[in-house]
XYZ file of C-alpha atoms in Angstrom:
670
model
C 0.000 0.000 0.000
C 1.332 3.451 -0.954
C 0.606 6.527 1.088
C 0.520 9.865 -0.689
C 1.618 13.028 1.079
C 0.716 16.444 -0.339
C 2.934 19.413 0.413
C 1.015 22.649 0.491
C 2.813 25.606 -1.107
C 3.931 28.424 1.126
C 1.588 31.345 0.612
C 3.142 33.992 -1.549
C 3.319 37.551 -0.217
C 0.154 39.432 -1.112
C 0.548 42.088 -3.774
C -1.758 44.159 -5.912
C -1.352 44.753 -9.639
C -2.575 48.089 -10.951
C -3.692 46.627 -14.284
C -6.147 49.398 -15.183
C -3.583 52.103 -14.573
C -0.417 50.390 -15.823
C -1.636 48.637 -18.999
C -3.605 49.610 -22.054
C -6.640 47.596 -23.121
C -4.783 45.217 -25.474
C -2.009 44.597 -22.946
C -4.571 43.887 -20.192
C -6.376 41.399 -22.406
C -3.137 39.464 -23.019
C -2.088 39.594 -19.364
C -5.412 38.393 -17.927
C -6.373 35.823 -20.581
C -7.581 32.340 -19.723
C -5.723 29.073 -20.319
C -4.815 27.691 -23.750
C -2.402 28.576 -26.552
C -1.862 32.317 -27.001
C -0.071 34.340 -29.649
C 0.783 37.936 -28.767
C 1.801 39.990 -31.793
C 3.693 42.852 -30.182
C 4.426 45.689 -32.591
C 7.592 47.752 -32.282
C 7.622 49.904 -29.149
C 4.303 48.485 -27.930
C 5.406 47.354 -24.450
C 6.215 43.703 -25.137
C 8.437 43.221 -22.080
C 5.898 44.946 -19.842
C 3.181 42.604 -21.094
C 5.226 39.450 -20.493
C 6.308 40.449 -16.993
C 2.787 41.481 -16.001
C 1.508 38.152 -17.326
C 3.946 36.295 -15.060
C 3.028 38.521 -12.109
C -0.680 37.994 -12.847
C -0.248 34.199 -12.786
C 1.624 34.424 -9.480
C -1.168 36.593 -8.054
C -3.617 33.809 -8.902
C -1.681 31.331 -6.797
C 0.439 29.688 -9.487
C 3.760 28.582 -7.995
C 6.879 30.178 -9.536
C 8.245 26.669 -10.164
C 5.272 26.013 -12.456
C 6.213 28.823 -14.856
C 8.794 28.500 -17.618
C 9.997 31.740 -19.236
C 12.282 31.269 -22.252
C 14.249 34.215 -23.631
C 17.023 34.711 -26.157
C 19.601 36.487 -24.034
C 20.650 36.284 -20.401
C 20.196 40.051 -20.216
C 16.530 39.762 -21.246
C 15.967 36.989 -18.706
C 17.538 39.021 -15.885
C 15.535 42.107 -16.807
C 12.224 40.242 -16.891
C 12.842 38.388 -13.636
C 13.876 41.670 -12.008
C 10.674 43.345 -13.183
C 8.578 40.438 -11.915
C 10.296 40.781 -8.552
C 9.542 44.500 -8.453
C 5.871 43.879 -9.265
C 5.380 41.067 -6.766
C 7.613 42.295 -3.981
C 9.725 39.137 -4.112
C 12.716 37.883 -6.088
C 10.611 35.355 -8.055
C 12.733 32.535 -6.640
C 11.827 29.228 -8.208
C 10.629 30.625 -11.521
C 12.353 28.891 -14.428
C 13.667 31.747 -16.535
C 16.581 31.890 -18.949
C 17.785 31.254 -22.456
C 16.849 28.059 -24.265
C 20.415 26.794 -23.894
C 20.592 27.581 -20.176
C 17.279 25.857 -19.531
C 18.349 22.851 -21.593
C 21.577 22.568 -19.625
C 19.686 22.699 -16.324
C 17.368 19.871 -17.370
C 20.100 17.696 -18.891
C 22.195 17.844 -15.716
C 19.295 16.152 -13.936
C 17.773 13.952 -16.614
C 20.388 13.530 -19.356
C 21.092 9.927 -18.346
C 17.755 9.013 -19.936
C 19.301 9.726 -23.348
C 22.840 8.574 -22.585
C 24.317 11.832 -21.289
C 26.267 11.626 -18.027
C 25.535 14.528 -15.649
C 29.200 15.589 -15.455
C 29.402 16.400 -19.178
C 31.628 19.216 -20.408
C 30.186 22.094 -22.449
C 32.417 23.000 -25.384
C 32.839 26.690 -26.097
C 33.629 27.935 -29.613
C 37.375 27.526 -29.162
C 36.931 23.968 -27.867
C 34.772 23.155 -30.887
C 37.405 24.502 -33.280
C 40.143 22.468 -31.599
C 38.088 19.269 -31.760
C 37.236 19.875 -35.421
C 40.942 20.347 -36.187
C 41.572 16.892 -34.753
C 38.757 15.503 -36.894
C 40.186 17.073 -40.047
C 43.545 15.445 -39.293
C 42.061 12.048 -38.464
C 39.907 12.038 -41.602
C 43.118 12.535 -43.637
C 41.678 15.171 -45.926
C 43.938 15.688 -48.951
C 43.876 19.410 -49.456
C 46.384 19.637 -52.329
C 46.145 23.090 -53.958
C 42.526 23.767 -53.032
C 41.816 25.650 -49.853
C 39.844 23.680 -47.285
C 37.370 25.494 -44.996
C 38.675 26.541 -41.590
C 37.454 24.582 -38.526
C 35.340 27.542 -37.375
C 33.629 27.558 -40.752
C 33.005 23.814 -40.640
C 31.458 24.279 -37.203
C 29.141 26.971 -38.571
C 27.987 24.670 -41.364
C 27.305 21.803 -38.948
C 25.416 24.107 -36.570
C 23.262 25.604 -39.306
C 22.409 22.139 -40.633
C 21.202 21.122 -37.160
C 19.262 24.287 -36.364
C 17.481 24.309 -39.725
C 17.125 20.504 -39.842
C 18.596 20.364 -43.326
C 21.357 18.187 -44.793
C 24.892 19.501 -44.476
C 25.256 19.279 -48.259
C 22.289 21.637 -48.726
C 23.783 24.196 -46.343
C 27.094 24.151 -48.205
C 25.399 24.417 -51.595
C 23.392 27.430 -50.415
C 25.971 29.300 -48.347
C 29.343 28.288 -49.772
C 28.991 26.515 -53.134
C 32.732 26.931 -53.732
C 33.219 24.210 -51.083
C 30.991 21.784 -52.967
C 34.019 19.671 -53.919
C 34.540 18.904 -50.225
C 31.001 17.767 -49.311
C 31.965 14.111 -48.823
C 34.937 15.018 -46.623
C 32.885 17.537 -44.624
C 30.170 14.984 -43.947
C 32.855 12.558 -42.759
C 34.301 15.218 -40.453
C 30.822 15.985 -39.075
C 30.335 12.302 -38.195
C 33.768 12.174 -36.582
C 32.952 15.313 -34.576
C 29.737 13.759 -33.222
C 31.538 10.537 -32.288
C 34.319 12.363 -30.456
C 31.864 14.476 -28.484
C 30.027 11.395 -27.279
C 33.285 9.625 -26.399
C 34.480 12.663 -24.441
C 31.115 13.133 -22.689
C 31.036 16.646 -24.120
C 28.207 18.765 -25.515
C 28.358 21.862 -27.663
C 25.664 24.554 -27.509
C 23.510 22.877 -30.141
C 23.601 19.606 -28.186
C 21.878 21.321 -25.254
C 18.857 21.703 -27.523
C 19.373 18.422 -29.378
C 19.213 16.260 -26.253
C 16.481 18.318 -24.593
C 14.313 17.601 -27.623
C 15.427 13.977 -27.619
C 14.280 13.666 -24.001
C 10.844 14.922 -24.997
C 10.578 12.717 -28.085
C 12.008 9.457 -26.773
C 10.982 9.574 -23.123
C 7.189 10.058 -22.950
C 7.129 9.796 -19.156
C 9.629 12.636 -18.915
C 7.631 14.749 -21.379
C 4.457 14.252 -19.354
C 6.283 15.051 -16.122
C 7.661 18.266 -17.601
C 4.215 19.209 -18.844
C 2.776 18.712 -15.364
C 5.590 20.755 -13.815
C 5.355 23.708 -16.190
C 1.691 24.628 -16.163
C 2.471 27.848 -18.011
C 5.133 28.457 -20.652
C 6.003 31.900 -22.008
C 8.448 32.508 -24.849
C 9.857 35.901 -25.777
C 10.832 36.889 -29.357
C 9.155 33.858 -30.875
C 9.830 35.125 -34.394
C 13.525 34.446 -33.738
C 13.158 30.797 -32.715
C 14.516 28.012 -34.884
C 12.721 24.756 -35.665
C 14.246 22.918 -32.678
C 13.307 25.574 -30.124
C 9.721 25.712 -31.352
C 9.419 21.922 -31.217
C 10.700 21.878 -27.640
C 8.196 24.324 -26.144
C 5.286 23.093 -28.236
C 5.954 19.483 -27.204
C 5.989 20.437 -23.532
C 2.760 22.386 -24.022
C 1.158 19.267 -25.502
C 1.271 17.882 -21.933
C 0.156 20.969 -19.967
C -3.184 21.679 -21.593
C -1.666 23.873 -24.296
C -0.785 26.672 -21.887
C 1.844 28.220 -24.128
C 2.029 31.973 -24.699
C 4.441 33.071 -27.398
C 5.218 36.751 -27.837
C 6.889 38.446 -30.760
C 6.461 40.430 -33.934
C 6.421 38.684 -37.280
C 7.310 42.038 -38.872
C 10.599 41.981 -36.966
C 11.685 38.479 -37.997
C 15.149 39.272 -39.375
C 17.436 36.439 -38.266
C 16.975 33.836 -40.981
C 20.760 33.827 -41.461
C 21.067 32.455 -37.908
C 18.502 29.727 -38.485
C 15.343 31.534 -37.315
C 12.243 29.971 -38.889
C 9.572 32.501 -39.883
C 6.790 29.911 -39.955
C 7.231 29.316 -36.225
C 5.279 32.492 -35.500
C 3.362 32.835 -38.767
C 1.795 29.354 -38.577
C 1.638 28.991 -34.794
C -2.206 28.893 -34.795
C -2.163 26.128 -37.422
C 0.014 23.929 -35.205
C -1.881 24.875 -32.043
C -5.644 24.774 -32.725
C -7.721 27.165 -30.662
C -4.952 29.771 -30.425
C -6.172 33.152 -29.223
C -4.374 36.048 -30.908
C -3.688 39.412 -29.267
C -2.261 42.409 -31.104
C -0.352 45.165 -29.322
C -0.501 48.100 -31.727
C -0.095 51.187 -29.537
C 3.466 52.439 -29.966
C 5.010 54.491 -27.147
C 8.273 55.246 -28.940
C 7.846 57.105 -32.209
C 5.930 60.060 -33.619
C 2.827 59.401 -35.765
C 4.734 60.431 -38.908
C 7.438 57.802 -38.399
C 4.858 55.100 -37.685
C 2.781 55.994 -40.761
C 5.952 55.663 -42.827
C 6.727 52.258 -41.260
C 3.143 51.006 -41.652
C 3.134 51.942 -45.336
C 6.299 49.941 -45.926
C 5.463 46.685 -44.135
C 2.016 46.667 -45.756
C 3.766 45.448 -48.925
C 4.662 42.080 -47.374
C 2.027 39.514 -48.349
C 2.745 36.963 -45.571
C 2.131 38.554 -42.181
C -0.293 39.335 -39.392
C -1.845 42.610 -40.492
C -1.569 45.338 -37.899
C -1.286 49.112 -37.771
C 1.013 50.807 -35.288
C -0.715 53.735 -33.571
C 1.280 56.477 -31.884
C 0.763 57.488 -28.279
C 2.614 60.745 -28.952
C 1.898 64.122 -30.506
C 2.652 64.743 -34.144
C 6.190 65.735 -35.128
C 8.157 66.106 -38.339
C 7.995 63.932 -41.437
C 10.841 61.543 -42.236
C 13.282 63.158 -44.677
C 14.627 61.378 -47.759
C 17.897 62.940 -48.945
C 19.551 62.007 -52.269
C 23.311 62.638 -52.424
C 25.760 62.691 -55.307
C 27.793 59.786 -53.934
C 28.825 58.037 -50.744
C 31.302 60.799 -49.868
C 28.645 63.503 -49.983
C 26.332 61.219 -48.043
C 28.933 60.917 -45.266
C 29.515 64.692 -45.266
C 25.772 65.388 -44.971
C 25.231 62.902 -42.145
C 28.244 64.165 -40.176
C 27.256 67.810 -40.586
C 23.611 67.205 -39.678
C 24.707 65.330 -36.554
C 26.775 68.336 -35.475
C 23.794 70.624 -36.137
C 21.505 68.448 -34.032
C 24.076 68.475 -31.256
C 24.145 72.263 -31.392
C 20.353 72.198 -31.135
C 20.579 70.294 -27.846
C 20.610 66.605 -28.757
C 23.490 64.588 -27.319
C 25.507 62.277 -29.531
C 24.297 59.178 -27.712
C 20.721 60.116 -28.608
C 21.575 59.661 -32.292
C 22.409 56.623 -34.401
C 23.456 55.834 -37.952
C 22.080 52.514 -39.159
C 23.006 50.499 -42.238
C 22.262 47.152 -43.831
C 25.889 45.995 -43.980
C 28.900 46.920 -41.870
C 30.845 47.843 -45.009
C 28.469 50.746 -45.625
C 29.960 52.590 -42.650
C 33.568 52.804 -43.898
C 33.451 56.188 -45.640
C 31.308 57.637 -42.863
C 33.808 56.491 -40.215
C 36.593 58.315 -42.046
C 34.416 61.449 -42.212
C 33.585 61.304 -38.503
C 37.260 61.058 -37.651
C 38.042 64.116 -39.765
C 35.304 66.085 -37.994
C 36.342 64.826 -34.539
C 32.953 63.272 -33.819
C 33.161 60.610 -31.134
C 31.420 57.373 -32.057
C 30.941 53.751 -31.107
C 30.565 50.890 -33.578
C 27.902 48.331 -32.700
C 28.066 46.288 -35.907
C 31.422 44.680 -35.271
C 35.037 45.731 -34.977
C 35.846 49.255 -36.109
C 36.295 49.181 -39.833
C 40.079 49.602 -40.030
C 40.709 47.168 -37.156
C 39.069 44.205 -38.883
C 41.285 41.246 -39.768
C 40.454 41.209 -43.470
C 41.124 44.947 -43.780
C 44.517 44.439 -42.135
C 45.206 41.502 -44.465
C 44.768 43.573 -47.610
C 46.616 46.544 -46.128
C 49.538 44.170 -45.474
C 49.819 43.611 -49.241
C 49.900 47.373 -49.779
C 52.486 47.885 -47.055
C 55.052 45.495 -48.512
C 54.609 47.110 -51.926
C 55.438 50.480 -50.403
C 57.989 49.217 -47.871
C 59.416 45.729 -48.625
C 61.209 45.705 -45.239
C 57.954 45.654 -43.217
C 58.483 42.428 -41.259
C 55.067 42.495 -39.532
C 53.245 42.782 -42.854
C 55.306 39.960 -44.394
C 54.635 37.629 -41.481
C 50.905 38.310 -41.775
C 50.993 37.440 -45.474
C 53.071 34.281 -45.057
C 50.739 32.963 -42.340
C 47.790 33.155 -44.743
C 49.401 30.479 -46.892
C 48.424 26.848 -46.167
C 51.178 24.726 -44.573
C 53.124 27.826 -43.498
C 53.263 28.265 -39.723
C 55.056 30.619 -37.361
C 58.364 28.739 -37.533
C 58.434 28.700 -41.347
C 57.377 32.349 -41.519
C 60.264 33.273 -39.200
C 62.775 31.388 -41.382
C 61.412 33.032 -44.530
C 61.832 36.485 -43.062
C 65.365 35.769 -41.853
C 66.330 34.827 -45.408
C 64.551 37.835 -46.958
C 65.931 40.336 -44.443
C 69.503 39.561 -45.547
C 68.763 40.752 -49.097
C 68.702 44.256 -50.514
C 65.135 43.780 -51.782
C 62.897 41.460 -49.732
C 60.115 41.740 -52.319
C 62.427 40.509 -55.066
C 63.588 37.692 -52.796
C 60.001 36.669 -52.069
C 59.211 36.495 -55.761
C 62.357 34.560 -56.681
C 63.411 30.946 -56.156
C 65.802 31.452 -53.240
C 63.147 30.706 -50.603
C 62.164 27.326 -51.965
C 64.545 25.384 -49.718
C 62.954 27.033 -46.634
C 59.447 25.829 -47.471
C 57.844 22.465 -46.680
C 56.942 20.609 -49.868
C 53.212 20.753 -49.086
C 53.350 24.562 -49.130
C 55.107 24.853 -52.508
C 51.993 25.059 -54.772
C 50.374 27.684 -52.535
C 53.544 29.789 -52.384
C 53.864 29.697 -56.159
C 50.368 31.169 -56.457
C 51.298 33.837 -53.909
C 54.454 34.692 -55.855
C 52.454 35.024 -59.052
C 50.121 37.497 -57.324
C 53.077 39.507 -55.988
C 54.620 39.779 -59.468
C 51.353 41.111 -60.866
C 51.064 43.657 -58.061
C 54.655 44.821 -58.543
C 53.966 45.409 -62.248
C 50.915 47.495 -61.380
C 52.967 49.633 -58.996
C 55.571 50.142 -61.735
C 52.780 51.192 -64.108
C 51.669 53.881 -61.638
C 48.401 52.325 -60.543
C 46.818 53.958 -57.511
C 45.809 52.332 -54.204
C 42.233 51.583 -55.308
C 43.411 49.590 -58.329
C 45.909 47.695 -56.178
C 43.205 46.730 -53.686
C 41.026 45.479 -56.531
C 43.932 43.367 -57.770
C 44.460 41.847 -54.326
C 40.788 40.922 -54.280
C 41.197 39.173 -57.631
C 44.206 37.214 -56.349
C 44.561 34.089 -54.244
C 43.523 36.126 -51.210
C 39.897 35.605 -52.209
C 40.314 31.848 -51.696
C 41.782 32.511 -48.247
C 38.846 34.780 -47.336
C 36.280 32.190 -48.385
C 38.053 29.359 -46.603
C 38.428 31.219 -43.323
C 35.154 33.115 -42.870
C 31.509 32.141 -43.185
C 30.633 35.783 -43.891
C 33.170 35.992 -46.720
C 30.767 37.922 -48.965
C 30.195 40.547 -46.291
C 33.945 40.888 -45.761
C 34.465 41.171 -49.505
C 31.998 44.068 -49.509
C 34.060 45.682 -46.731
C 37.155 45.417 -48.903
C 35.348 46.853 -51.898
C 34.445 49.825 -49.701
C 38.109 50.128 -48.752
C 38.837 50.460 -52.477
C 36.140 53.142 -52.744
C 37.763 55.040 -49.887
C 41.183 54.684 -51.555
C 39.983 56.389 -54.761
C 40.322 59.803 -53.156
C 44.086 59.288 -52.618
C 46.456 59.851 -55.554
C 49.273 57.605 -54.356
C 49.753 54.462 -52.327
C 51.959 56.359 -49.899
C 49.360 59.053 -49.203
C 46.672 56.422 -48.651
C 48.784 54.351 -46.255
C 49.858 57.445 -44.340
C 46.251 58.506 -43.835
C 45.296 54.968 -42.887
C 48.004 54.826 -40.229
C 46.835 58.128 -38.775
C 43.278 56.811 -38.706
C 44.571 53.731 -36.940
C 46.175 55.898 -34.270
C 42.904 57.707 -33.779
C 41.016 54.435 -33.626
C 43.123 53.267 -30.718
C 42.164 56.363 -28.764
C 38.928 57.910 -27.585
C 37.792 60.313 -30.289
C 35.937 63.202 -28.706
C 35.777 66.940 -28.999
C 36.554 67.508 -25.340
C 37.135 65.537 -22.132
C 33.637 66.476 -20.965
C 32.148 64.717 -23.968
C 33.760 61.353 -23.205
C 30.454 59.736 -22.299
C 28.774 60.962 -25.484
C 29.250 58.853 -28.567
C 27.313 58.600 -31.761
C 26.160 55.031 -32.375
C 27.001 53.306 -35.662
C 25.168 50.035 -36.023
C 23.878 47.472 -38.435
C 20.105 47.182 -38.335
C 20.377 43.668 -36.906
C 22.419 44.922 -33.942
C 19.988 47.809 -33.405
C 16.902 45.644 -32.932
C 15.205 46.447 -29.628
C 16.974 49.816 -29.251
C 15.817 53.380 -29.890
C 17.227 56.874 -30.476
C 15.794 60.369 -30.838
C 17.332 60.786 -34.295
C 18.155 57.970 -36.708
C 20.047 58.199 -40.001
C 19.529 55.269 -42.359
C 22.216 55.344 -45.047
C 22.841 53.623 -48.407
C 19.136 53.340 -49.184
C 19.739 52.317 -52.799
C 19.145 49.172 -54.812
C 21.896 46.624 -54.307
C 22.722 47.975 -50.846
C 19.346 47.944 -49.109
C 17.753 45.576 -49.963
C 20.849 43.422 -50.077
C 21.484 42.083 -53.565
C 22.565 38.735 -52.136
C 19.446 38.407 -49.971
C 17.184 39.008 -52.961
C 18.465 35.788 -54.526
C 16.968 33.757 -51.680
C 13.386 32.590 -51.392
C 11.297 35.236 -49.565
C 14.450 37.370 -49.464
C 12.672 40.599 -50.360
C 10.117 40.130 -47.591
C 12.828 39.642 -44.973
C 14.728 42.674 -46.288
C 11.549 44.745 -45.950
C 11.209 43.545 -42.365
C 14.789 44.653 -41.721
C 13.880 48.070 -43.160
C 10.812 48.174 -40.898
C 12.983 47.431 -37.861
C 15.372 50.237 -38.850
C 12.629 52.833 -39.303
C 10.940 51.995 -36.004
C 14.138 52.668 -34.031
C 13.562 56.438 -34.469
C 11.689 58.398 -31.836
C 11.590 61.973 -33.203
C 13.583 62.358 -36.415
C 14.330 59.993 -39.280
C 16.701 60.705 -42.177
C 17.067 58.312 -45.114
C 19.913 58.962 -47.555
C 20.722 57.361 -50.901
C 23.739 58.044 -53.160
C 22.895 58.526 -56.835
C 26.269 57.561 -58.293
C 28.755 54.785 -57.644
C 32.156 54.805 -59.312
C 33.394 51.712 -61.110
C 35.891 49.331 -59.485
C 38.877 51.507 -60.388
C 37.065 54.833 -60.323
C 37.133 55.085 -64.114
C 33.383 54.745 -64.698
C 30.167 55.829 -63.044
C 27.165 53.697 -62.268
C 23.785 55.308 -61.684
C 22.082 53.990 -58.567
C 18.342 53.672 -58.088
C 16.730 54.620 -54.797
C 15.749 51.559 -52.791
C 12.447 49.950 -53.725
C 11.522 50.430 -50.077
C 11.562 54.196 -50.659
C 9.896 54.087 -54.061
C 6.920 52.079 -52.820
C 5.972 54.641 -50.126
C 3.750 57.489 -51.280
C 5.509 60.842 -51.330
C 3.061 62.495 -48.890
C 4.503 60.409 -46.057
C 7.975 61.948 -46.215
C 9.746 65.192 -46.989
C 12.125 65.371 -49.931
C 15.489 66.869 -48.975
C 18.217 68.308 -51.132
C 21.827 69.282 -50.548
C 23.409 72.588 -51.490
C 27.126 73.028 -52.069
C 28.422 76.607 -52.262
C 24.905 77.858 -52.899
C 24.111 75.394 -55.693
C 21.698 72.526 -55.043
C 22.822 69.011 -55.924
C 20.749 65.913 -56.379
């Protein structure tokens, strides 16, 4: 005979929620809804976080134990903020509530229950460096014969394997889509992926993806566990559901299948912009189809932007056919229309943006209340140079400052040895890019070259052959061929822009593709470096200016010590999601730049690009400037290409924005 003992929960401290005063009607409806599947479409600036935290507090006020609530977020910061807000509302620290990122929650569960799927509780979690090291071992053990073709770097292989898992697609399909130039290695890469999985299991180690993989496996292969989890988590809430991948959606929806369907997912389909990370748009778009009886709430009151900015944003996103239709409504007084400003070229665009920023600062706005947004990091290069010239302090949120990036330094190393063949640091950087050449070989090569009167001539000649391992010989020969071509161009008087273009047409392109998953984005950076170089007549003048910029980059750039805390924000749109500024400048609004030409080749690419545009526009609180260059010079500056304004500007009726123009010395330009 079994006796059952019931433990009564300790009564939670009494607290009162001021729902009528603190929430609008739509927010209150979502917070106080009954059980069952719920989809909350939270428009930009509509109080999404407030709604989620009040929902948790409301459940607690109804006697639900914190341990019966699961709150999944995408960042630790978001989890901490939400739990802190819940604590402030309830007067407690919400101890016992399961809140965190998907990976953190998966780790917590696997430590306790992983043995059910063959995972020992003392497993090691591999960070990115650990993964790279293990993949290097796998490459060696699989005895890949690289010959003269560059093989993808371990970090790149790891990215391919991760994307295949998170999108539930074959590795071969990922390679064909993202890096078709590695198609010749598909068989070897699949072998390495199998080796990687075997070694992880042998070592009792999990990478980040495994935390989701085995959590889902627990739910799929252990029905008792799935039912137990469903009973434990009576209510599940998921933030930013439009950013979930297939695995994450399966996890929470499978748990909800055992808790009466009490799953509330919150997000904005119009802000689904992370397909490149594996986010699956259908997770939010077709949520009601997978969860019959779903009640949908729409949060459409925006507390961030002026009516004019929201009308502009609404008009744009209306052009996407697949979406939940909604109209953002402003809770603010009317302001000024967005301003669309055509410029002659990217240089004039940078000059306009920099000058207008200074004018706004003089009018009382601080630098940190302003941001310049762009579709790709490369679009900021000319602007960064302009900001430095005008002594405007800024912070880059889209990655490393332009001139500090590895691929920029790589190409500059080529230029440096053409100008100064005795630059040892530049030579070492170049040698280490060559397969089968390591630090020891690079040191020997330099020792031999340094004893000559012309290290460049020595590098091109045959005298270094005896220093090189045989496996490196074919790669070095290609490098020497590239150096000869560059030396001839210097002799012919070619400028720095032409030399950069030649480097990009050399074997360096193979190196870039083999080392970086975002090779195309980095190539665009380098093309912008060539654009910047066009304004310099000689290689020496360009390198001198670049070095001075580098010195400035290593320091705080500000007009005065008092302004140290004020910095203009430069950011890609993806990095800006969730943030806001009083004034926003959206640059390079022309076809081929925004929308991204590469993205348009993908299925539903235009729709995602329009969502990215929508996210950018809705970051602005008071003022929005959209600029688009009209002319782009050819690769070597010897031709001019007319640029069309972005389709995202052309499809918005002209009454929703103000047309700007630029005057130079009293004459307007267009």
